[in-house]
mmCIF file of C-alpha atoms in Angstrom:
data_model
loop_
_atom_site.group_PDB
_atom_site.id
_atom_site.type_symbol
_atom_site.label_atom_id
_atom_site.label_comp_id
_atom_site.label_asym_id
_atom_site.label_seq_id
_atom_site.Cartn_x
_atom_site.Cartn_y
_atom_site.Cartn_z
ATOM 1 C CA MET A 20 -49.840 3.595 0.002
ATOM 2 C CA LEU A 21 -47.129 3.241 1.144
ATOM 3 C CA LYS A 22 -44.361 0.310 0.418
ATOM 4 C CA ALA A 23 -41.464 -0.956 1.752
ATOM 5 C CA TYR A 24 -38.408 -1.651 -0.950
ATOM 6 C CA LYS A 25 -35.486 -3.552 1.124
ATOM 7 C CA TYR A 26 -31.700 -3.303 -0.382
ATOM 8 C CA ARG A 27 -28.805 -5.084 1.093
ATOM 9 C CA ILE A 28 -25.706 -2.040 0.705
ATOM 10 C CA TYR A 29 -21.631 -2.867 1.572
ATOM 11 C CA PRO A 30 -20.968 0.501 3.363
ATOM 12 C CA ASN A 31 -16.817 1.024 3.578
ATOM 13 C CA GLN A 32 -15.193 0.942 6.528
ATOM 14 C CA GLU A 33 -15.473 4.672 7.059
ATOM 15 C CA GLN A 34 -19.059 4.385 6.819
ATOM 16 C CA LYS A 35 -19.803 1.019 8.916
ATOM 17 C CA GLU A 36 -18.112 3.001 11.488
ATOM 18 C CA LEU A 37 -20.709 5.882 11.345
ATOM 19 C CA ILE A 38 -23.494 3.179 11.193
ATOM 20 C CA GLU A 39 -22.061 1.652 14.701
ATOM 21 C CA LYS A 40 -21.680 5.464 16.015
ATOM 22 C CA THR A 41 -25.645 5.575 15.098
ATOM 23 C CA PHE A 42 -26.420 2.457 16.615
ATOM 24 C CA GLY A 43 -24.635 3.989 19.655
ATOM 25 C CA CYS A 44 -26.823 6.752 20.349
ATOM 26 C CA CYS A 45 -29.208 6.171 19.299
ATOM 27 C CA ARG A 46 -29.559 3.826 22.076
ATOM 28 C CA PHE A 47 -27.615 6.064 23.950
ATOM 29 C CA VAL A 48 -30.969 8.527 23.724
ATOM 30 C CA TYR A 49 -33.284 6.053 24.223
ATOM 31 C CA ASN A 50 -31.846 4.405 27.585
ATOM 32 C CA PHE A 51 -31.282 7.975 28.780
ATOM 33 C CA CYS A 52 -35.312 8.934 28.330
ATOM 34 C CA ARG A 53 -35.875 5.763 29.954
ATOM 35 C CA ALA A 54 -34.134 6.680 32.726
ATOM 36 C CA GLU A 55 -35.878 10.067 32.612
ATOM 37 C CA GLN A 56 -38.869 9.168 32.900
ATOM 38 C CA LYS A 57 -38.338 6.521 35.573
ATOM 39 C CA LYS A 58 -37.816 8.943 38.197
ATOM 40 C CA GLN A 59 -40.277 11.441 36.987
ATOM 41 C CA GLU A 60 -42.171 8.699 37.902
ATOM 42 C CA GLU A 61 -41.046 8.069 40.598
ATOM 43 C CA MET A 62 -40.897 11.317 41.974
ATOM 44 C CA TRP A 63 -44.791 12.076 40.969
ATOM 45 C CA THR A 64 -45.421 8.814 43.444
ATOM 46 C CA THR A 65 -43.486 10.005 46.363
ATOM 47 C CA VAL A 66 -45.085 13.720 45.107
ATOM 48 C CA LYS A 67 -48.721 12.020 45.336
ATOM 49 C CA GLU A 68 -48.065 10.093 48.568
ATOM 50 C CA MET A 69 -47.254 13.593 50.454
ATOM 51 C CA GLN A 70 -50.280 15.369 49.080
ATOM 52 C CA GLN A 71 -51.915 11.972 50.280
ATOM 53 C CA GLN A 72 -50.898 12.494 54.125
ATOM 54 C CA GLY A 73 -52.202 16.090 53.741
ATOM 55 C CA TYR A 74 -48.915 18.493 52.136
ATOM 56 C CA PRO A 75 -50.114 21.318 50.711
ATOM 57 C CA LEU A 76 -47.717 20.512 47.286
ATOM 58 C CA GLN A 77 -48.858 20.718 44.018
ATOM 59 C CA ASP A 78 -48.248 17.564 41.385
ATOM 60 C CA TYR A 79 -44.435 17.553 39.999
ATOM 61 C CA LYS A 80 -45.321 16.809 37.039
ATOM 62 C CA SER A 81 -47.077 14.179 34.495
ATOM 63 C CA ARG A 82 -46.317 10.337 34.726
ATOM 64 C CA TYR A 83 -46.913 10.242 31.088
ATOM 65 C CA PHE A 84 -43.895 10.248 28.727
ATOM 66 C CA ASN A 85 -44.457 13.500 27.155
ATOM 67 C CA LYS A 86 -42.598 13.304 23.003
ATOM 68 C CA PHE A 87 -42.452 16.728 22.466
ATOM 69 C CA GLU A 88 -40.619 17.311 25.604
ATOM 70 C CA ASN A 89 -38.058 14.838 25.050
ATOM 71 C CA VAL A 90 -37.383 15.836 21.537
ATOM 72 C CA ASN A 91 -37.231 19.651 22.244
ATOM 73 C CA ALA A 92 -34.627 18.833 25.194
ATOM 74 C CA LEU A 93 -32.490 16.713 22.439
ATOM 75 C CA LYS A 94 -30.505 20.275 21.383
ATOM 76 C CA GLU A 95 -29.092 20.719 24.920
ATOM 77 C CA LEU A 96 -28.729 17.283 25.646
ATOM 78 C CA LYS A 97 -26.336 17.950 22.061
ATOM 79 C CA THR A 98 -23.788 20.534 24.084
ATOM 80 C CA HIS A 99 -23.860 17.776 27.706
ATOM 81 C CA TYR A 100 -22.544 14.806 24.709
ATOM 82 C CA LEU A 101 -20.798 16.266 22.194
ATOM 83 C CA PHE A 102 -20.258 12.516 20.578
ATOM 84 C CA LEU A 103 -24.144 12.913 19.597
ATOM 85 C CA GLN A 104 -23.225 15.870 16.827
ATOM 86 C CA GLU A 105 -21.519 13.329 14.877
ATOM 87 C CA VAL A 106 -24.178 11.501 13.996
ATOM 88 C CA ASP A 107 -27.329 12.397 12.308
ATOM 89 C CA SER A 108 -29.943 13.861 14.318
ATOM 90 C CA ILE A 109 -33.753 12.776 12.805
ATOM 91 C CA ALA A 110 -32.420 9.157 13.812
ATOM 92 C CA LEU A 111 -31.836 10.246 17.203
ATOM 93 C CA GLN A 112 -35.448 11.376 17.262
ATOM 94 C CA SER A 113 -36.624 8.598 16.155
ATOM 95 C CA SER A 114 -35.601 6.534 18.465
ATOM 96 C CA ILE A 115 -37.486 9.301 21.185
ATOM 97 C CA GLU A 116 -40.700 8.498 19.027
ATOM 98 C CA ASN A 117 -40.238 4.921 19.495
ATOM 99 C CA LEU A 118 -39.551 5.029 22.945
ATOM 100 C CA ALA A 119 -42.992 7.241 22.416
ATOM 101 C CA THR A 120 -44.952 4.365 20.942
ATOM 102 C CA ALA A 121 -43.396 1.990 23.437
ATOM 103 C CA TYR A 122 -44.504 3.492 26.291
ATOM 104 C CA GLU A 123 -48.150 4.679 24.217
ATOM 105 C CA LYS A 124 -48.814 1.085 24.410
ATOM 106 C CA TYR A 125 -47.981 0.806 28.008
ATOM 107 C CA TYR A 126 -50.317 2.916 28.621
ATOM 108 C CA LYS A 127 -52.770 1.567 26.644
ATOM 109 C CA LYS A 128 -52.182 -2.379 28.209
ATOM 110 C CA GLN A 129 -51.291 -3.322 25.345
ATOM 111 C CA GLY A 130 -47.822 -4.308 26.293
ATOM 112 C CA GLY A 131 -45.521 -3.870 29.238
ATOM 113 C CA LYS A 132 -43.339 -1.604 30.273
ATOM 114 C CA PRO A 133 -40.169 -0.557 27.729
ATOM 115 C CA ARG A 134 -37.126 -1.987 28.481
ATOM 116 C CA PHE A 135 -33.340 -0.707 28.734
ATOM 117 C CA LYS A 136 -31.371 -1.129 25.509
ATOM 118 C CA SER A 137 -28.506 -3.427 25.595
ATOM 119 C CA LYS A 138 -25.719 -3.625 23.712
ATOM 120 C CA LYS A 139 -25.514 -6.660 23.399
ATOM 121 C CA ARG A 140 -28.833 -8.246 23.378
ATOM 122 C CA LYS A 141 -29.238 -10.582 20.741
ATOM 123 C CA GLY A 142 -30.939 -9.598 17.779
ATOM 124 C CA VAL A 143 -30.922 -7.172 14.450
ATOM 125 C CA THR A 144 -29.899 -3.482 14.723
ATOM 126 C CA SER A 145 -31.017 -1.092 13.792
ATOM 127 C CA TYR A 146 -32.179 2.890 13.564
ATOM 128 C CA THR A 147 -34.300 5.048 10.796
ATOM 129 C CA THR A 148 -34.136 8.650 9.439
ATOM 130 C CA LYS A 149 -36.565 10.182 7.262
ATOM 131 C CA CYS A 150 -36.107 11.752 3.745
ATOM 132 C CA VAL A 151 -36.059 15.788 4.131
ATOM 133 C CA ASN A 152 -34.856 17.938 1.166
ATOM 134 C CA HIS A 153 -34.054 14.544 -0.465
ATOM 135 C CA ASN A 154 -31.174 13.866 1.350
ATOM 136 C CA ILE A 155 -32.369 9.762 0.691
ATOM 137 C CA GLU A 156 -32.114 9.226 -2.962
ATOM 138 C CA VAL A 157 -31.169 6.315 -5.336
ATOM 139 C CA ILE A 158 -28.383 7.093 -7.529
ATOM 140 C CA GLY A 159 -27.407 4.420 -9.715
ATOM 141 C CA LYS A 160 -25.772 1.638 -7.464
ATOM 142 C CA ASN A 161 -25.817 3.470 -5.059
ATOM 143 C CA ILE A 162 -28.319 4.612 -1.849
ATOM 144 C CA LYS A 163 -27.719 7.375 -0.823
ATOM 145 C CA LEU A 164 -28.687 8.433 3.080
ATOM 146 C CA PRO A 165 -28.073 11.066 5.869
ATOM 147 C CA LYS A 166 -24.196 11.413 7.262
ATOM 148 C CA LEU A 167 -23.194 8.658 4.874
ATOM 149 C CA LYS A 168 -23.534 9.743 1.475
ATOM 150 C CA LYS A 169 -23.741 7.810 -1.340
ATOM 151 C CA VAL A 170 -23.151 3.916 -0.116
ATOM 152 C CA LYS A 171 -22.660 0.839 -2.400
ATOM 153 C CA ALA A 172 -25.880 -0.997 -2.524
ATOM 154 C CA LYS A 173 -27.497 -4.196 -4.666
ATOM 155 C CA ILE A 174 -30.576 -2.546 -6.781
ATOM 156 C CA HIS A 175 -32.398 -5.736 -7.577
ATOM 157 C CA ARG A 176 -35.559 -3.821 -8.445
ATOM 158 C CA SER A 177 -36.935 -0.027 -8.879
ATOM 159 C CA PHE A 178 -39.704 1.402 -7.615
ATOM 160 C CA ARG A 179 -41.434 4.652 -8.493
ATOM 161 C CA GLY A 180 -42.646 7.058 -5.528
ATOM 162 C CA ASN A 181 -41.438 9.513 -3.054
ATOM 163 C CA ILE A 182 -38.853 7.962 -0.246
ATOM 164 C CA LYS A 183 -40.209 9.150 2.941
ATOM 165 C CA GLN A 184 -37.885 7.373 5.256
ATOM 166 C CA ALA A 185 -35.299 5.006 5.057
ATOM 167 C CA THR A 186 -34.426 2.602 8.074
ATOM 168 C CA VAL A 187 -30.809 0.830 7.737
ATOM 169 C CA SER A 188 -29.861 -2.433 9.986
ATOM 170 C CA LYS A 189 -27.720 -4.863 10.801
ATOM 171 C CA THR A 190 -28.224 -8.457 10.740
ATOM 172 C CA PRO A 191 -26.166 -11.024 13.328
ATOM 173 C CA THR A 192 -23.755 -11.584 10.577
ATOM 174 C CA ASN A 193 -22.794 -8.639 9.959
ATOM 175 C CA GLN A 194 -24.606 -7.617 6.193
ATOM 176 C CA TYR A 195 -25.835 -4.335 6.296
ATOM 177 C CA TYR A 196 -29.076 -3.271 4.960
ATOM 178 C CA VAL A 197 -31.337 -0.239 4.271
ATOM 179 C CA SER A 198 -35.573 -0.504 3.945
ATOM 180 C CA LEU A 199 -36.771 2.238 1.869
ATOM 181 C CA THR A 200 -40.119 3.457 3.023
ATOM 182 C CA VAL A 201 -41.668 5.155 -0.478
ATOM 183 C CA GLU A 202 -45.149 6.388 -0.695
ATOM 184 C CA THR A 203 -46.439 5.097 -4.335
ATOM 185 C CA ASN A 204 -49.306 4.304 -6.352
ATOM 186 C CA ASP A 205 -47.647 2.244 -8.484
ATOM 187 C CA ILE A 206 -49.343 -1.372 -7.305
ATOM 188 C CA LEU A 207 -51.980 -2.167 -10.458
ATOM 189 C CA PRO A 208 -54.613 -4.670 -8.934
ATOM 190 C CA LEU A 209 -54.174 -8.029 -10.751
ATOM 191 C CA GLU A 210 -56.768 -9.606 -12.705
ATOM 192 C CA LYS A 211 -60.281 -11.506 -11.667
ATOM 193 C CA THR A 212 -60.110 -15.139 -11.657
ATOM 194 C CA ASN A 213 -63.802 -14.635 -9.669
ATOM 195 C CA GLN A 214 -62.325 -17.879 -7.373
ATOM 196 C CA LYS A 215 -63.155 -18.192 -4.215
ATOM 197 C CA VAL A 216 -61.097 -20.035 -1.574
ATOM 198 C CA GLY A 217 -60.838 -21.617 2.168
ATOM 199 C CA VAL A 218 -57.764 -22.105 3.913
ATOM 200 C CA ASP A 219 -57.146 -24.318 6.728
ATOM 201 C CA LEU A 220 -53.769 -24.104 8.395
ATOM 202 C CA GLY A 221 -52.357 -27.316 10.350
ATOM 203 C CA LEU A 222 -48.637 -28.523 11.538
ATOM 204 C CA VAL A 223 -49.143 -31.412 9.141
ATOM 205 C CA ASP A 224 -49.507 -29.928 5.665
ATOM 206 C CA PHE A 225 -49.221 -26.057 5.438
ATOM 207 C CA VAL A 226 -52.137 -24.953 4.458
ATOM 208 C CA THR A 227 -55.296 -26.632 2.949
ATOM 209 C CA LEU A 228 -57.644 -25.362 0.212
ATOM 210 C CA SER A 229 -60.925 -25.614 -0.134
ATOM 211 C CA THR A 230 -60.190 -27.024 -3.254
ATOM 212 C CA GLY A 231 -58.792 -30.003 -1.681
ATOM 213 C CA LYS A 232 -55.348 -28.609 -2.820
ATOM 214 C CA LYS A 233 -52.541 -29.461 -0.193
ATOM 215 C CA ILE A 234 -48.980 -27.409 0.465
ATOM 216 C CA ALA A 235 -46.930 -29.596 2.890
ATOM 217 C CA ASN A 236 -44.965 -28.102 5.559
ATOM 218 C CA GLN A 237 -41.402 -28.111 4.736
ATOM 219 C CA HIS A 238 -39.887 -27.803 8.242
ATOM 220 C CA PHE A 239 -37.087 -25.724 7.781
ATOM 221 C CA LEU A 240 -35.323 -25.931 11.081
ATOM 222 C CA GLU A 241 -35.707 -30.047 11.510
ATOM 223 C CA LYS A 242 -34.220 -30.238 8.150
ATOM 224 C CA GLN A 243 -30.902 -27.648 9.226
ATOM 225 C CA ARG A 244 -31.659 -29.095 13.462
ATOM 226 C CA LYS A 245 -28.249 -31.457 13.320
ATOM 227 C CA LYS A 246 -25.918 -29.287 11.876
ATOM 228 C CA LEU A 247 -27.303 -26.286 14.426
ATOM 229 C CA GLU A 248 -26.929 -28.669 16.716
ATOM 230 C CA GLN A 249 -23.607 -29.544 16.494
ATOM 231 C CA ALA A 250 -22.521 -25.597 15.943
ATOM 232 C CA GLN A 251 -23.874 -25.181 19.166
ATOM 233 C CA LYS A 252 -22.090 -27.586 20.830
ATOM 234 C CA GLU A 253 -18.649 -26.335 19.573
ATOM 235 C CA LEU A 254 -20.225 -22.470 20.393
ATOM 236 C CA SER A 255 -20.566 -24.091 24.380
ATOM 237 C CA ARG A 256 -16.533 -24.949 24.073
ATOM 238 C CA LYS A 257 -15.435 -22.322 23.356
ATOM 239 C CA THR A 258 -14.468 -19.060 25.870
ATOM 240 C CA ILE A 259 -16.749 -16.365 26.067
ATOM 241 C CA GLY A 260 -14.946 -13.148 24.504
ATOM 242 C CA SER A 261 -12.337 -15.373 22.585
ATOM 243 C CA SER A 262 -12.185 -14.429 18.546
ATOM 244 C CA ASN A 263 -12.945 -18.478 18.312
ATOM 245 C CA PHE A 264 -16.140 -17.622 20.125
ATOM 246 C CA GLU A 265 -17.196 -14.785 17.849
ATOM 247 C CA LYS A 266 -16.403 -16.699 14.595
ATOM 248 C CA THR A 267 -18.361 -19.196 15.737
ATOM 249 C CA LYS A 268 -21.387 -17.454 17.185
ATOM 250 C CA ARG A 269 -21.255 -16.161 13.528
ATOM 251 C CA LYS A 270 -21.552 -19.429 12.362
ATOM 252 C CA VAL A 271 -24.528 -20.261 14.644
ATOM 253 C CA ALA A 272 -26.204 -16.964 13.673
ATOM 254 C CA LYS A 273 -25.972 -17.748 9.711
ATOM 255 C CA ILE A 274 -27.806 -20.966 10.238
ATOM 256 C CA HIS A 275 -30.136 -19.449 11.869
ATOM 257 C CA GLU A 276 -30.602 -16.227 9.462
ATOM 258 C CA LYS A 277 -30.348 -19.435 6.576
ATOM 259 C CA ILE A 278 -33.787 -21.112 8.091
ATOM 260 C CA ARG A 279 -35.197 -17.461 8.414
ATOM 261 C CA ASN A 280 -34.484 -16.367 5.009
ATOM 262 C CA GLN A 281 -36.020 -20.345 3.544
ATOM 263 C CA ARG A 282 -39.245 -19.798 5.467
ATOM 264 C CA LYS A 283 -39.943 -15.937 4.356
ATOM 265 C CA ASP A 284 -39.882 -16.870 0.633
ATOM 266 C CA PHE A 285 -41.332 -19.935 1.376
ATOM 267 C CA ILE A 286 -43.912 -17.694 3.045
ATOM 268 C CA HIS A 287 -43.834 -14.818 0.198
ATOM 269 C CA LYS A 288 -43.694 -17.373 -2.774
ATOM 270 C CA ILE A 289 -47.653 -19.127 -1.285
ATOM 271 C CA SER A 290 -49.027 -16.340 -0.374
ATOM 272 C CA TYR A 291 -49.008 -14.187 -3.829
ATOM 273 C CA GLN A 292 -50.123 -17.497 -5.251
ATOM 274 C CA LEU A 293 -53.113 -17.638 -3.264
ATOM 275 C CA VAL A 294 -54.298 -13.901 -3.782
ATOM 276 C CA LYS A 295 -53.129 -14.131 -7.802
ATOM 277 C CA GLU A 296 -55.598 -17.445 -8.100
ATOM 278 C CA TYR A 297 -58.523 -15.891 -5.785
ATOM 279 C CA ASP A 298 -60.870 -13.395 -5.535
ATOM 280 C CA ILE A 299 -61.644 -14.287 -2.043
ATOM 281 C CA ILE A 300 -59.823 -15.226 0.404
ATOM 282 C CA CYS A 301 -60.921 -17.102 3.946
ATOM 283 C CA MET A 302 -58.999 -17.844 6.773
ATOM 284 C CA GLU A 303 -58.920 -19.077 10.698
ATOM 285 C CA ASP A 304 -57.701 -17.049 13.116
ATOM 286 C CA LEU A 305 -55.099 -18.985 15.531
ATOM 287 C CA ALA A 306 -54.229 -18.386 18.502
ATOM 288 C CA ILE A 307 -50.643 -19.296 17.990
ATOM 289 C CA SER A 308 -49.801 -18.971 21.490
ATOM 290 C CA GLU A 309 -52.335 -20.938 23.404
ATOM 291 C CA LEU A 310 -50.672 -23.435 20.961
ATOM 292 C CA LYS A 311 -47.469 -23.554 22.213
ATOM 293 C CA GLU A 312 -48.549 -24.057 25.851
ATOM 294 C CA THR A 313 -48.709 -27.951 25.404
ATOM 295 C CA ASP A 314 -46.164 -30.540 27.121
ATOM 296 C CA SER A 315 -44.005 -31.582 23.839
ATOM 297 C CA ARG A 316 -41.482 -29.737 23.207
ATOM 298 C CA LYS A 317 -41.203 -30.897 19.748
ATOM 299 C CA ARG A 318 -44.846 -29.412 18.770
ATOM 300 C CA ASN A 319 -44.054 -26.272 20.498
ATOM 301 C CA GLN A 320 -40.752 -25.647 18.285
ATOM 302 C CA ARG A 321 -42.879 -26.859 15.304
ATOM 303 C CA VAL A 322 -45.985 -24.120 16.231
ATOM 304 C CA SER A 323 -42.647 -21.169 16.188
ATOM 305 C CA ASP A 324 -40.905 -22.454 12.875
ATOM 306 C CA ILE A 325 -44.151 -23.013 10.103
ATOM 307 C CA GLY A 326 -45.007 -19.086 10.890
ATOM 308 C CA TRP A 327 -48.829 -19.009 10.729
ATOM 309 C CA TYR A 328 -48.831 -15.493 11.365
ATOM 310 C CA GLU A 329 -46.603 -13.793 9.208
ATOM 311 C CA PHE A 330 -48.408 -15.830 6.157
ATOM 312 C CA LYS A 331 -51.439 -14.294 7.290
ATOM 313 C CA ARG A 332 -50.399 -10.863 7.419
ATOM 314 C CA GLU A 333 -48.934 -11.192 4.005
ATOM 315 C CA VAL A 334 -51.947 -12.373 2.466
ATOM 316 C CA GLU A 335 -54.138 -9.355 4.455
ATOM 317 C CA TYR A 336 -51.897 -6.534 3.013
ATOM 318 C CA LYS A 337 -51.580 -8.656 -0.579
ATOM 319 C CA CYS A 338 -55.310 -8.524 -0.768
ATOM 320 C CA ASN A 339 -55.011 -4.408 0.213
ATOM 321 C CA TRP A 340 -52.929 -4.105 -2.390
ATOM 322 C CA TYR A 341 -54.233 -5.844 -5.355
ATOM 323 C CA GLY A 342 -58.184 -5.265 -4.671
ATOM 324 C CA LYS A 343 -58.488 -9.086 -3.171
ATOM 325 C CA ARG A 344 -60.963 -9.658 -0.737
ATOM 326 C CA TRP A 345 -60.128 -11.223 2.649
ATOM 327 C CA SER A 346 -62.478 -12.323 5.477
ATOM 328 C CA MET A 347 -61.359 -13.885 8.656
ATOM 329 C CA ILE A 348 -63.740 -16.141 10.928
ATOM 330 C CA ASP A 349 -63.327 -16.631 14.543
ATOM 331 C CA ARG A 350 -60.561 -19.003 16.453
ATOM 332 C CA TYR A 351 -62.890 -20.655 18.275
ATOM 333 C CA TYR A 352 -65.315 -21.449 15.152
ATOM 334 C CA PRO A 353 -65.254 -25.432 15.429
ATOM 335 C CA SER A 354 -64.477 -26.543 11.790
ATOM 336 C CA SER A 355 -62.934 -29.562 12.723
ATOM 337 C CA GLN A 356 -66.081 -30.309 13.859
ATOM 338 C CA ILE A 357 -68.730 -29.872 11.445
ATOM 339 C CA CYS A 358 -70.344 -31.788 8.376
ATOM 340 C CA SER A 359 -69.696 -29.855 5.805
ATOM 341 C CA ARG A 360 -72.335 -31.755 3.889
ATOM 342 C CA CYS A 361 -74.632 -31.803 6.335
ATOM 343 C CA GLY A 362 -73.839 -29.552 9.183
ATOM 344 C CA TYR A 363 -74.059 -31.667 11.634
ATOM 345 C CA ARG A 364 -71.516 -31.083 14.358
ATOM 346 C CA ASP A 365 -69.601 -33.755 16.189
ATOM 347 C CA ARG A 366 -67.697 -33.820 18.757
ATOM 348 C CA LYS A 367 -64.139 -32.673 19.349
ATOM 349 C CA LYS A 368 -61.529 -34.483 17.810
ATOM 350 C CA GLU A 369 -57.863 -35.667 18.726
ATOM 351 C CA GLU A 370 -55.192 -34.333 16.671
ATOM 352 C CA ARG A 371 -53.856 -37.995 15.038
ATOM 353 C CA ILE A 372 -57.412 -37.715 13.650
ATOM 354 C CA ARG A 373 -57.195 -36.970 10.352
ATOM 355 C CA SER A 374 -60.218 -38.713 9.342
ATOM 356 C CA TRP A 375 -63.624 -38.687 10.345
ATOM 357 C CA ILE A 376 -67.450 -40.345 9.357
ATOM 358 C CA CYS A 377 -70.347 -37.899 9.444
ATOM 359 C CA PRO A 378 -72.637 -39.929 11.539
ATOM 360 C CA LYS A 379 -75.666 -37.963 10.101
ATOM 361 C CA CYS A 380 -74.830 -38.865 6.360
ATOM 362 C CA GLN A 381 -72.089 -41.130 6.508
ATOM 363 C CA ALA A 382 -69.968 -39.316 4.372
ATOM 364 C CA ARG A 383 -65.700 -39.962 4.895
ATOM 365 C CA LEU A 384 -64.557 -36.304 5.445
ATOM 366 C CA ASP A 385 -60.830 -35.277 5.123
ATOM 367 C CA ARG A 386 -59.984 -33.304 8.120
ATOM 368 C CA ASP A 387 -58.341 -31.087 6.446
ATOM 369 C CA ILE A 388 -60.928 -29.896 3.415
ATOM 370 C CA ASN A 389 -63.647 -30.556 5.525
ATOM 371 C CA ALA A 390 -62.416 -27.452 7.766
ATOM 372 C CA SER A 391 -61.129 -25.380 4.702
ATOM 373 C CA VAL A 392 -64.736 -26.229 3.404
ATOM 374 C CA ASN A 393 -66.470 -24.616 6.703
ATOM 375 C CA ILE A 394 -64.244 -22.031 6.661
ATOM 376 C CA LEU A 395 -64.743 -20.870 3.107
ATOM 377 C CA ASN A 396 -68.649 -21.011 4.198
ATOM 378 C CA GLU A 397 -68.249 -19.234 6.804
ATOM 379 C CA GLY A 398 -65.647 -16.183 6.246
ATOM 380 C CA LEU A 399 -68.467 -16.227 3.057
ATOM 381 C CA ARG A 400 -71.515 -15.617 5.179
ATOM 382 C CA ILE A 401 -69.397 -12.866 6.905
ATOM 383 C CA LEU A 402 -68.424 -10.825 4.073
ATOM 384 C CA LYS A 403 -72.640 -10.307 3.512
ATOM 385 C CA ARG A 404 -73.588 -9.068 6.721
#
């Protein structure tokens, strides 16, 4: 089983410079291969057009991206661009593999065509390298990495297993992290509780369980909104590129980082609590992109802020880790329209209606608890197939 362990690292000035060089070289190789592929696609189109006009020409090259050809061409590329020799060669190969994966998804119509990487684009910058001949190790309070040697790190938890690869990343707030992918069998199943639960996701309450328990939505973005708006106003008044602009930009990034960390911590705790307490977890599959297609900007922001997709992802993989069962019901299942007591299906209801009375059995139903009970029943039916 593969598991990732993420640690914060504190590189010295020389190591920081080498990390930045590696980021830049990986971006350069990625863009170079993308540009070559673009030329190849244009040439392929020209040859096909000439063949259609009757010219006796053979095919130029396949229009599809060839990972192995590009990786093999890396050695020759280093002779033309000597700065590529200063950084970890496996990290450069990984950037080509990332481009190949992006093209593979594009060919399968699972995503758009890969774009060129920009140095100015916001977000986390990273590169990935693989463990070869123990070149990645945890040694005391340091992590040994290719080219960087020993880097000071905060080792807040230990692990047992073989390190497969490491991803070095830098956040917009200039913090450095390394994520170690470890092959381990050190994850033990949790104790069985013989309990099962249905989980209804919502905006008013983050989750509602079929047991009747509700966990409130924490509204992390809304709690920081005033502070964020003030920082963004301050940023808009600065001259782009100035030292004050960069300083205020980091201030905005820190607020966003705090919101992200709060949400992440909350979701991890709730997902682990559910997996620990229940043996079977049934959940609905929400079409999150469709839920954001409304005229209400405030509602769309709440949907983006709440983190439903990450919560479902974490519950699923933690169930697999700890020997619990997981069931996902169809997103179009009318869980809030069916009476969980008699099975009568009522009409579709607006969001503002939080409770309703069943016309058939006259039972007074809480909208979210009723939906979670229906989700549990449907999930158990799916597992029995």
